[in-house]
XYZ file of C-alpha atoms in Angstrom:
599
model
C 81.058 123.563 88.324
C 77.417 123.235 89.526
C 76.694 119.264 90.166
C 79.908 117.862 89.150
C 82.690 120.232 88.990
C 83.391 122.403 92.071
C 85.321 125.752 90.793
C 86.736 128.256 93.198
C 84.200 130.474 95.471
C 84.644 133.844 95.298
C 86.887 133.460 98.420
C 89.273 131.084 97.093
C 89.383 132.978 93.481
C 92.556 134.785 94.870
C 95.950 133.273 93.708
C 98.416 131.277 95.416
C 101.211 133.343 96.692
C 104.413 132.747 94.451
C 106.299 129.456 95.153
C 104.442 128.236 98.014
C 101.000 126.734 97.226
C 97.501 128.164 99.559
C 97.189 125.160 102.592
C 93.948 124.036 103.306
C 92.395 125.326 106.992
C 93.530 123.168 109.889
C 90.199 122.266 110.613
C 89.984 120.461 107.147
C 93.286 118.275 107.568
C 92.557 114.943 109.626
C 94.267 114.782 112.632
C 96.198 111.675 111.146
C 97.728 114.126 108.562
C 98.558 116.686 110.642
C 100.756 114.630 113.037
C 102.923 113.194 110.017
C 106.058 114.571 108.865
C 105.429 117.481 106.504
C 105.080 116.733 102.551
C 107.200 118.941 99.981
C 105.694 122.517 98.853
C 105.047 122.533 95.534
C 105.915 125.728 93.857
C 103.239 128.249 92.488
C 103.101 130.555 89.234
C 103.856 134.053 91.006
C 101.957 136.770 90.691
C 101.084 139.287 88.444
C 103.456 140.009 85.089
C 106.141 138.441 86.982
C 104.344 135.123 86.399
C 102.623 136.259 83.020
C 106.265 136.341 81.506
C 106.592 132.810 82.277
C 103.782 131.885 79.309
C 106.270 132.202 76.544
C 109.160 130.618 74.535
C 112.431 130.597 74.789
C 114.031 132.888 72.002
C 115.842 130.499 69.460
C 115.122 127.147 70.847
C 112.969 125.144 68.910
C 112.961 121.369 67.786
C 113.367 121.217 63.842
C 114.039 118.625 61.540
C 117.417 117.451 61.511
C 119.326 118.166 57.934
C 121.958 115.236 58.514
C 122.019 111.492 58.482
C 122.635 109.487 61.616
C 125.613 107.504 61.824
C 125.658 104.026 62.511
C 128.111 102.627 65.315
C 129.961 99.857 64.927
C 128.821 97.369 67.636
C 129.333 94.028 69.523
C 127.539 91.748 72.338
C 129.223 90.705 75.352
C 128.141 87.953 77.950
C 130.561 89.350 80.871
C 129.261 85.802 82.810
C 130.984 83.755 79.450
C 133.471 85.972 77.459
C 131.185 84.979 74.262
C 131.116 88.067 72.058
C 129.390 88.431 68.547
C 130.094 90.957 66.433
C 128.283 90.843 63.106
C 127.861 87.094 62.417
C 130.897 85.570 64.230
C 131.222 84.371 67.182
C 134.418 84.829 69.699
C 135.656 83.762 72.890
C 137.432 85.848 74.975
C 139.430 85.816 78.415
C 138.052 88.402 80.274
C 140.198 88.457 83.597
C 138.316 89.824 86.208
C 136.031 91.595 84.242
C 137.127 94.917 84.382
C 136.960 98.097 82.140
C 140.413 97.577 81.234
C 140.114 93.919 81.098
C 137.130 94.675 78.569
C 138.477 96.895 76.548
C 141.799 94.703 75.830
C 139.947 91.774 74.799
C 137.662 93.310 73.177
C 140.063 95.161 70.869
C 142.580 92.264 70.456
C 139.768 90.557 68.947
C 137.999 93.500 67.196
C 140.868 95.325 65.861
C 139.712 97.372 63.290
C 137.561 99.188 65.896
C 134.305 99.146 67.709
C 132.593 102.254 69.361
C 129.648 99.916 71.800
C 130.234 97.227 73.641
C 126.589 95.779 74.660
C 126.809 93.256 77.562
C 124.271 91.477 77.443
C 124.875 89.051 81.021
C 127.227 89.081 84.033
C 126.639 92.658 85.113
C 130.456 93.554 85.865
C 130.102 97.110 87.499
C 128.541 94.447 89.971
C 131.852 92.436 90.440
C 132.886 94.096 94.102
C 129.310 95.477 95.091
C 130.268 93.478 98.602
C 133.103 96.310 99.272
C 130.665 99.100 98.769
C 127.873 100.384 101.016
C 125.654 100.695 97.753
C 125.044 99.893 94.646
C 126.010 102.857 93.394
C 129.223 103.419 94.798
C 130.762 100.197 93.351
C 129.510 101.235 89.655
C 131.006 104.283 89.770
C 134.574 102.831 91.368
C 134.004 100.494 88.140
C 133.846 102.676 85.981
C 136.181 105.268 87.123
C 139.115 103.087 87.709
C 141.734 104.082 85.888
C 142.952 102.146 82.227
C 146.408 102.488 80.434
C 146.126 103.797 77.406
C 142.382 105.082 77.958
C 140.517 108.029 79.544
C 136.910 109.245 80.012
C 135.358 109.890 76.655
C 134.789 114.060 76.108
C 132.679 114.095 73.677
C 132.617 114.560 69.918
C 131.241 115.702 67.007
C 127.652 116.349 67.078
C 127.980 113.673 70.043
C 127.862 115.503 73.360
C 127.387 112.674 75.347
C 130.273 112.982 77.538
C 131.841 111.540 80.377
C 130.284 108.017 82.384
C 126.915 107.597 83.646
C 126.978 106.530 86.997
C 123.256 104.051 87.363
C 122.951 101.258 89.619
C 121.587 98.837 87.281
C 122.141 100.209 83.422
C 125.480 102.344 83.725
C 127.143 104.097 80.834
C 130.831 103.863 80.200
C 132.570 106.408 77.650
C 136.356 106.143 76.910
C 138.447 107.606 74.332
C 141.883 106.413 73.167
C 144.958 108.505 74.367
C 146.286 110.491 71.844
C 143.335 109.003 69.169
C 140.074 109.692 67.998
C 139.164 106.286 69.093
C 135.945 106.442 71.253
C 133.828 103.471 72.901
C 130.728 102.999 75.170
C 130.615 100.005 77.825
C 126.366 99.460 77.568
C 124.069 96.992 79.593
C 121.555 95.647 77.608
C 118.862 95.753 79.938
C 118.311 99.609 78.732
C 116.245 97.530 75.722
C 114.630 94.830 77.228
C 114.840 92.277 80.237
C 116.781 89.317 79.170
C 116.113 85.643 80.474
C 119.771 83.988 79.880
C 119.349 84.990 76.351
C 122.392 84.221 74.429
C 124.487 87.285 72.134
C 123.647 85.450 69.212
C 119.705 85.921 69.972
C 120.362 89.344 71.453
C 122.075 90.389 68.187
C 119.411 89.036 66.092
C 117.180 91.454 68.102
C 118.849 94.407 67.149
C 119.091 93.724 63.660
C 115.126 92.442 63.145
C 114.485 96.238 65.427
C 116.597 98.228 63.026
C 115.196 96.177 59.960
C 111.480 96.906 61.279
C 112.467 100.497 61.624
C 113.362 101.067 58.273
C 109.984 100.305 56.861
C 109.076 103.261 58.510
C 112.243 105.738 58.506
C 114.549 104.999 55.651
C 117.250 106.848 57.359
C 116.669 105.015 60.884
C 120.017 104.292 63.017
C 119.848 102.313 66.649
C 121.527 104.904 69.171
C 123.305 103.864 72.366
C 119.815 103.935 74.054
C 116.265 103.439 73.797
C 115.947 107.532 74.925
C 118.420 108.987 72.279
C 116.759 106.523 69.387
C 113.473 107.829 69.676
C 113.996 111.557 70.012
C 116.162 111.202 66.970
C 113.111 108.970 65.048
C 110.878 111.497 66.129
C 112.694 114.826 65.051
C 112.665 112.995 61.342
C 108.639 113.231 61.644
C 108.475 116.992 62.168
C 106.697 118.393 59.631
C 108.391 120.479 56.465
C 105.116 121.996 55.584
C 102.585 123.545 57.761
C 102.205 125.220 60.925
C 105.334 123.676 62.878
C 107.448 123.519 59.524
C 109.717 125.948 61.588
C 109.985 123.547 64.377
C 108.124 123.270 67.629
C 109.783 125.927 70.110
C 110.358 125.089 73.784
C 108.968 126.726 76.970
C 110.004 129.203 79.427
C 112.535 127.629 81.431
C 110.480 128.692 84.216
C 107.334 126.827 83.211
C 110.256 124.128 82.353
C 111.088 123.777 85.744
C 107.272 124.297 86.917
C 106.573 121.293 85.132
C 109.457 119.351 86.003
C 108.531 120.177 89.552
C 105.160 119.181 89.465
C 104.404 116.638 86.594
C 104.924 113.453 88.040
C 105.680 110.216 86.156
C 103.987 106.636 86.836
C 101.333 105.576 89.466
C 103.494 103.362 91.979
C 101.349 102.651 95.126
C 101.174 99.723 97.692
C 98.239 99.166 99.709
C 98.740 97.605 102.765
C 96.352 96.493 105.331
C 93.832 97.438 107.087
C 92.928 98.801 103.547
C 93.071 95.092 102.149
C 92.562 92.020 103.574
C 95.871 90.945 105.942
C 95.196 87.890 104.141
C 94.740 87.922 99.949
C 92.806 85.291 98.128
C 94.841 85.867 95.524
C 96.941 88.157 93.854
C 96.400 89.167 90.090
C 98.533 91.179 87.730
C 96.864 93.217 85.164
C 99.285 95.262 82.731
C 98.316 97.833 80.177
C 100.131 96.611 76.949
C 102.413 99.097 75.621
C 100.349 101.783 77.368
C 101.677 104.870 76.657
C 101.512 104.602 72.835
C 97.568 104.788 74.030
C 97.970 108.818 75.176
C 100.010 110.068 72.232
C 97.473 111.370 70.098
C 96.869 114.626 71.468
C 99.553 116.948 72.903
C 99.578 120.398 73.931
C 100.910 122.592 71.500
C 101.639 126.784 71.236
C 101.725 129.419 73.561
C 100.231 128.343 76.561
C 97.947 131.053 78.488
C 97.586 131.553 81.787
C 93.919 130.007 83.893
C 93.663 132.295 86.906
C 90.691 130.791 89.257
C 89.000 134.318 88.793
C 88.734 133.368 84.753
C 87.905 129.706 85.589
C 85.041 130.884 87.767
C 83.657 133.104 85.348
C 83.472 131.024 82.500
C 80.132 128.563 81.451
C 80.201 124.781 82.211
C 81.057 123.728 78.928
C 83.966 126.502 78.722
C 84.942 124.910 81.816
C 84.623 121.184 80.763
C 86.051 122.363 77.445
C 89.351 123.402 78.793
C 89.681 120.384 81.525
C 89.591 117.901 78.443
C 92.049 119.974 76.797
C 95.783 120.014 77.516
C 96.352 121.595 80.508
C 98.001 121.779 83.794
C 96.343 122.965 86.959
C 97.359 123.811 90.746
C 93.812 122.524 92.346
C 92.454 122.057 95.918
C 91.115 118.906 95.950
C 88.808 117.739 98.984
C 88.098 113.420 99.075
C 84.449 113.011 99.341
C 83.250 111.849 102.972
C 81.244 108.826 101.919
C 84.532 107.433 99.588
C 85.372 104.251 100.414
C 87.843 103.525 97.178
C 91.719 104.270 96.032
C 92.832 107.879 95.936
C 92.465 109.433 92.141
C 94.969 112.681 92.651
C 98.519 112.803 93.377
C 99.931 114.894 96.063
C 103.091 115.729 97.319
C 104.749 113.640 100.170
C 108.243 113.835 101.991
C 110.712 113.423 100.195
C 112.784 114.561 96.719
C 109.714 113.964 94.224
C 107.656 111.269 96.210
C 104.017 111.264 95.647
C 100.898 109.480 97.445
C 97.383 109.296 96.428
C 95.254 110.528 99.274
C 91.747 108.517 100.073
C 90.824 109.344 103.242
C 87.544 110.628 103.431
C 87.093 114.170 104.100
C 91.263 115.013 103.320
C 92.239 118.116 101.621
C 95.139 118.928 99.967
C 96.892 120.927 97.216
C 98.309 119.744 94.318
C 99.033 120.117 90.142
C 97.503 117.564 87.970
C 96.959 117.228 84.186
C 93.504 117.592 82.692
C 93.115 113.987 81.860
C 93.462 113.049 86.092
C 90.865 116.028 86.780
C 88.349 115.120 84.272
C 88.391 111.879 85.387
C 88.192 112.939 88.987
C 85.511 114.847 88.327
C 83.240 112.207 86.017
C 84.244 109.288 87.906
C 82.227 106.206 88.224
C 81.195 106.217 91.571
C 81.125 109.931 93.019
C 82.423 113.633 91.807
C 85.066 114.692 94.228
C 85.566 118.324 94.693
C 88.382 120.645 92.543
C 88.678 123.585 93.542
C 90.991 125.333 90.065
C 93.840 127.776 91.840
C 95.662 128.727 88.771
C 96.194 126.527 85.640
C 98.210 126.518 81.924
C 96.046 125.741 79.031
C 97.406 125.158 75.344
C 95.987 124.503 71.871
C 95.443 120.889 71.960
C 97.632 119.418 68.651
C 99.334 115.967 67.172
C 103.002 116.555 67.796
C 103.560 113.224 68.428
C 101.173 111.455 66.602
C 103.208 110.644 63.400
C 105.776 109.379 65.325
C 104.120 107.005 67.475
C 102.078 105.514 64.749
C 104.719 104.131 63.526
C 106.093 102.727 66.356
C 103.011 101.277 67.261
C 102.731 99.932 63.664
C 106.758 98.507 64.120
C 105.443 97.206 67.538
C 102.204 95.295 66.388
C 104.435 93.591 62.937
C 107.545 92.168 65.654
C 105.035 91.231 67.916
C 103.072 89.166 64.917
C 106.942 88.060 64.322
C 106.849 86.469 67.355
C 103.631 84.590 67.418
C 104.278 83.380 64.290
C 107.661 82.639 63.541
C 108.547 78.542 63.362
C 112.115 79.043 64.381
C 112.772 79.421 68.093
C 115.492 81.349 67.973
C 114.383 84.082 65.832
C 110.536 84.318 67.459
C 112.610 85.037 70.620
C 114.458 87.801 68.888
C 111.334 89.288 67.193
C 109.496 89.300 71.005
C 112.950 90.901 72.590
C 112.805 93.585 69.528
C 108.998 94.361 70.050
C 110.058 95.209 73.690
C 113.265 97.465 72.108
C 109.889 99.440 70.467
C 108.350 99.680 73.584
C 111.378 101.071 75.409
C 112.149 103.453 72.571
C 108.464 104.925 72.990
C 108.838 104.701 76.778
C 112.129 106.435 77.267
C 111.773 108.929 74.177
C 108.641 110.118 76.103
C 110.579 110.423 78.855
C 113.488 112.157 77.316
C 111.210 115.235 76.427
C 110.605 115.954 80.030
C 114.587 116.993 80.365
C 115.628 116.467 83.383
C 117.965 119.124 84.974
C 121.134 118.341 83.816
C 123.710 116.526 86.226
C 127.395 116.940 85.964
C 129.993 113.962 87.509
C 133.400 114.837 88.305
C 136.540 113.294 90.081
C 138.742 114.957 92.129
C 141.672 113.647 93.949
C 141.224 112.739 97.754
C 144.717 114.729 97.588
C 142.494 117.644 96.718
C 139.565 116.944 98.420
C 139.174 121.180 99.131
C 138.679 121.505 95.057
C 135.098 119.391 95.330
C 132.176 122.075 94.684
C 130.829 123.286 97.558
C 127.254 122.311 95.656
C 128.307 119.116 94.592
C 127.175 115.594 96.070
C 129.588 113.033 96.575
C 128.814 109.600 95.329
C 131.512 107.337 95.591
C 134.893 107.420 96.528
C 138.324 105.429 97.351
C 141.675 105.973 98.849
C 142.558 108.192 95.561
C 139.598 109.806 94.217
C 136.214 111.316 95.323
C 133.354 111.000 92.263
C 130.727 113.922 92.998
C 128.029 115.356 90.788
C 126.114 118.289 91.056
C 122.587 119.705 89.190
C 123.597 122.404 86.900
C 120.296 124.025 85.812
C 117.977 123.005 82.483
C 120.790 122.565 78.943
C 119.580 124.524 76.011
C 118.224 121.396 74.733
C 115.356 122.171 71.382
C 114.117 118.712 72.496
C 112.791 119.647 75.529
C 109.044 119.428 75.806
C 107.832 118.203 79.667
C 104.400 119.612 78.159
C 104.428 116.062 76.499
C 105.425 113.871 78.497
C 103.665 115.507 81.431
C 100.266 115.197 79.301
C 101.297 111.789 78.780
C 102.135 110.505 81.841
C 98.690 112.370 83.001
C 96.218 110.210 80.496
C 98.298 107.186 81.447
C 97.389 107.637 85.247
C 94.106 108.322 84.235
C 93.729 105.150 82.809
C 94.618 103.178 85.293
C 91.903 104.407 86.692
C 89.116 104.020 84.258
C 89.376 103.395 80.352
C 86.809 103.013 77.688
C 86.698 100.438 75.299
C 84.245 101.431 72.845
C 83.876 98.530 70.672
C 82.909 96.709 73.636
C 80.926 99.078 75.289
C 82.028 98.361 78.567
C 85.208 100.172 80.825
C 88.363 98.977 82.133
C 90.455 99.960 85.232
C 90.848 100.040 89.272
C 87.626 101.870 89.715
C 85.851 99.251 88.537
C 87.132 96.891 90.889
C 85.311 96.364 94.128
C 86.622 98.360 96.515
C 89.474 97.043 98.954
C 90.789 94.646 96.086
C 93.309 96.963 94.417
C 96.885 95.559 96.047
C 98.781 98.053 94.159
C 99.698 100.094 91.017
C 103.046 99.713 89.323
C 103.300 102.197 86.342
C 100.846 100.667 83.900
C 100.192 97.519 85.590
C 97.180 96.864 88.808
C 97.273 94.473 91.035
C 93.904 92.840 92.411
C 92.672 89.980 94.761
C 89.783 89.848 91.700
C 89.997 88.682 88.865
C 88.652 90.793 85.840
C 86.796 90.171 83.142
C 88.298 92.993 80.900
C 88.307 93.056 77.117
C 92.323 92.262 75.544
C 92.647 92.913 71.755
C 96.341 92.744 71.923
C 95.820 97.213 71.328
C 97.699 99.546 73.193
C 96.112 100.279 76.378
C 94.777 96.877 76.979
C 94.750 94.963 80.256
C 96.859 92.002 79.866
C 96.176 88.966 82.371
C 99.985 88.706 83.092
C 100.022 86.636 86.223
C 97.642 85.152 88.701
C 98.471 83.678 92.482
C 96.209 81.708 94.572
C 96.037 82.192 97.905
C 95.335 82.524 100.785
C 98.711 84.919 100.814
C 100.055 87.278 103.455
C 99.342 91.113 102.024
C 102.641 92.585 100.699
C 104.242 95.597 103.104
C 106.852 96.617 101.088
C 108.239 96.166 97.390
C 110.157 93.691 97.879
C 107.609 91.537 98.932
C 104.990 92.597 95.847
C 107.689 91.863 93.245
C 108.371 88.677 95.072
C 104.482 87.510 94.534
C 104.255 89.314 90.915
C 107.430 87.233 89.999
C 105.783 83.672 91.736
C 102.304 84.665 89.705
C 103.651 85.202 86.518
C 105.414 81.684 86.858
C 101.942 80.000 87.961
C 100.271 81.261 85.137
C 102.484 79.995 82.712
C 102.345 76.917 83.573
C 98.525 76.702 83.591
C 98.283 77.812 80.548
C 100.997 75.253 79.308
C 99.760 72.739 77.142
């Protein structure tokens, strides 16, 4: 594209080869890149019809609008730390041994006889109880949650429920059981799906959950709280699809090939540490920018229909505005992408780097590499504020552009903006507390339900007796295991799931990185974002937060999108070199900024 938008020459028009993408010359790679370890291949459309089939639907999979109403679970709030437990408005204390499932489960229903299917806890973490036995994390969840229980075994599954078996996660793990010989099911839950806590009592927690559901309702009359943040929105947002109109018959899902292509190659949040000599070795300070409830800021466009095939031959020979056209519009494209020589700022494209789905952002002068981005990260590339960089379009997937999910998050953002207003407002402590831990329930439910579209390949967990240890799959990773039982799971391919859209969340998760870049605030006629930091002051990016040694004078409106001030640290300070150490100074400048803004 003439002055600002590179497109393929006639000899780079040709396609990639199938799965592996075209590698840039030797002689374009610095030396620096060529001596590292090698980065992942990202996989190609192939050739020909064998890749044109790919730009379809799969035959009877579509989302639609469910015809049923969501039943409510009956549920209570644990502190594992205290053995307090609320369920509806009373209050219990309960001796919970040593904390275990079984332990759980028999005070629980002592106390709660009539039945409860979700136990939330809410403190004490106790799939954490022996972590010192275990080499990680998650081997001493999983031991948790597998050991056996009299009486009990791991849920199956019922009902228009599917959700079977545990869910083995370091931090947030998901415990299913079902009665022996009963139709009695329960879930052991950790809070901290919803919302960070801060020794928050049940009570509080509780209150949460019912001013959430309550603000809900305004919106869906039918609305029920799910086990998660993930399942709840999905389920809020197939009771927006349309009854009239053009998607009245639901919204079908993709190829699983362009499923997986997606999957593959849509990555999710910007998370990038800077480390010297690319920043000072010694920060004036440290400040923490984070884009309030960002995503709800991308969600009003989405790609929608059958998608069509970009080959760099029908890139090239369309007009600059056909081209400009289609790079605002919802697509995904396999680029080469060369980093000016005279750049001196952060990287603005992703590419791949060793290791299962890691990603860097290359900004060395002068580096080429090959890569997929959405069209929101290669406009911006393109029209950036300080020089064009050069895109070179390999293939790409272009759809109508459409408002899916516009409906949907509306109304969250709506729910969102009257809790947070709860908050700010309300007299009692207690309850402005719950309102603020609800408005971060909406957030999650936004956050996660994005995420859910993607769909994930599907993992399955299994046990299998160390007496038996010949009967693991030979494709199966083993994850924990004791002196009776090895836990394994294994990836079994995409589920026919007529939720699955990574089109979304990929477009998403695209305008989101974008914006951390640079954002436009129109009323104020000015722009927001790393590139319009000095260059050498961005410390890091952490999702939808930036980290500077600057501080910014950037408009907040309390809108989606907008750069919150969350924490500020004077310095001088020693430049983070690993995570640990960022979170460590985020955590220190969030505390310093309270209190200076404490009356």
């Amino acid at each position: 594209m003439r002055r600002c938008a590179p497109v393929a020459t006639e000899a780079s028009a040709d396609r990639p080869q199938p799965t592996t993408p075209p590698a840039p010359a030797d002689s374009a790679i610095p030396a620096t890149l060529q001596s590292a370890p090698s980065a992942r291949s990202l996989p190609s459309i192939p050739e020909g019809t064998t890749g044109d089939d790919w730009f379809t639907h799969t035959p009877g999979l579509a989302s639609t609008r469910p015809n049923f109403t969501q039943q409510a679970r009956s549920t209570v709030f644990l502190d594992a730390n205290t053995g307090v437990l609320v369920h509806r408005q009373q209050t219990h204390h309960l001796d919970l041994g040593n904390a275990t499932a079984a332990d759980i489960l028999t005070a629980v229903f002592h106390t709660i006889p009539e039945g409860v299917e979700r136990i939330y806890i809410t403190a004490g973490d106790p799939w954490h109880r022996d972590a010192d036995r275990f080499p990680y994390l998650r081997d001493a969840v999983a031991a948790w949650l597998n050991a056996p229980i009299p009486g009990w075994r791991t849920d199956t599954g019922r009902g228009r429920d599917r959700m079977a078996g545990h869910f083995v996660h370091a931090r947030n793990p998901v415990g299913r059981y079902q009665r022996e010989n009963s139709d009695s099911h329960v879930e052991i839950r950790s809070v901290g799906e919803w919302f960070d806590t801060d020794g928050d009592a049940p009570t509080v927690i509780r209150d949460a959950f019912v001013l959430l559901w309550q603000a809900l309702r305004r919106h869906w009359n039918d609305a029920v709280i799910m086990g998660s943040p993930s399942q709840t929105g999905r389920d809020l947002w197939t009771r927006t699809i349309p009854q009239r109109g053009q998607y009245a018959d639901g919204f079908p899902a993709l190829s699983e090939e362009l499923r997986g292509l997606l999957h593959a190659t849509a990555g999710q949040g910007r998370n990038e540490l800077i480390t010297p000599p690319r920043v000072p070795d010694q920060l004036p300070r440290l400040v923490e920018y984070d884009r309030t409830f960002a995503y709800a800021k991308h969600t009003w466009k989405s790609p929608v229909g059958t998608p069509r095939r970009i080959t760099a031959a029908t890139f090239a020979a369309w007009s600059e505005k056909e081209q400009m056209r289609a790079l605002y519009g919802c697509g995904h494209w396999q680029v080469r992408v060369t980093v000016p020589d005279t750049w001196n700022h952060v990287g603005l494209l992703s590419a791949p780097a060793p290791g299962d789905r890691a990603w860097h952002y290359p900004a060395t002068p002068g580096t080429t590499f090959t890569t997929w981005a959405g069209g929101p990260e290669i406009y911006t590339a393109l029209t950036n504020p300080i020089q064009p960089w050069k895109i070179e379009i390999l293939d790409g997937i272009l759809w109508e552009d459409g408002k899916p999910l516009d409906d949907w998050a509306k109304k969250l953002k709506e729910t969102w903006t009257n809790l947070s207003a709860q908050a700010q407002f309300q007299g009692d402590p207690q309850q402005a507390r719950a309102a603020h831990l609800a408005s971060r329930a909406v957030r999650s439910i936004l956050l996660y339900g994005i995420g859910a579209f993607a769909q994930r390949p599907r993992m399955v967990t299994g046990t299998t007796p160390r007496t038996a240890e010949r009967e693991v799959p030979a494709d199966a990773e083993i994850i924990a295991f004791d002196d009776e039982h090895i836990t394994w799971q294994k990836p079994t391919g995409f589920a026919r799931d007529p939720n699955a859209h990574p089109e979304w969340a990929a477009a998403i998760w695209s305008g989101a990185r974008a914006a951390l870049l640079t954002q436009r605030h129109r009323d104020d006629d000015t722009y927001a974002g790393a590139l319009h930091a000095l260059p050498g002051t961005v410390v890091a990016f952490r999702t939808d937060a930036l980290y500077l040694t600057q501080p910014q004078n950037w408009p907040y409106h309390h809108q989606p999108g907008d750069y919150l001030l969350r924490g500020h640290l004077n310095g001088p300070l020693p430049a983070p070199t690993s995570e640990e150490e960022l979170l460590t100074l985020r955590d220190a400048g969030r505390t310093a900024l309270t209190t200076s803004q404490e009356p």
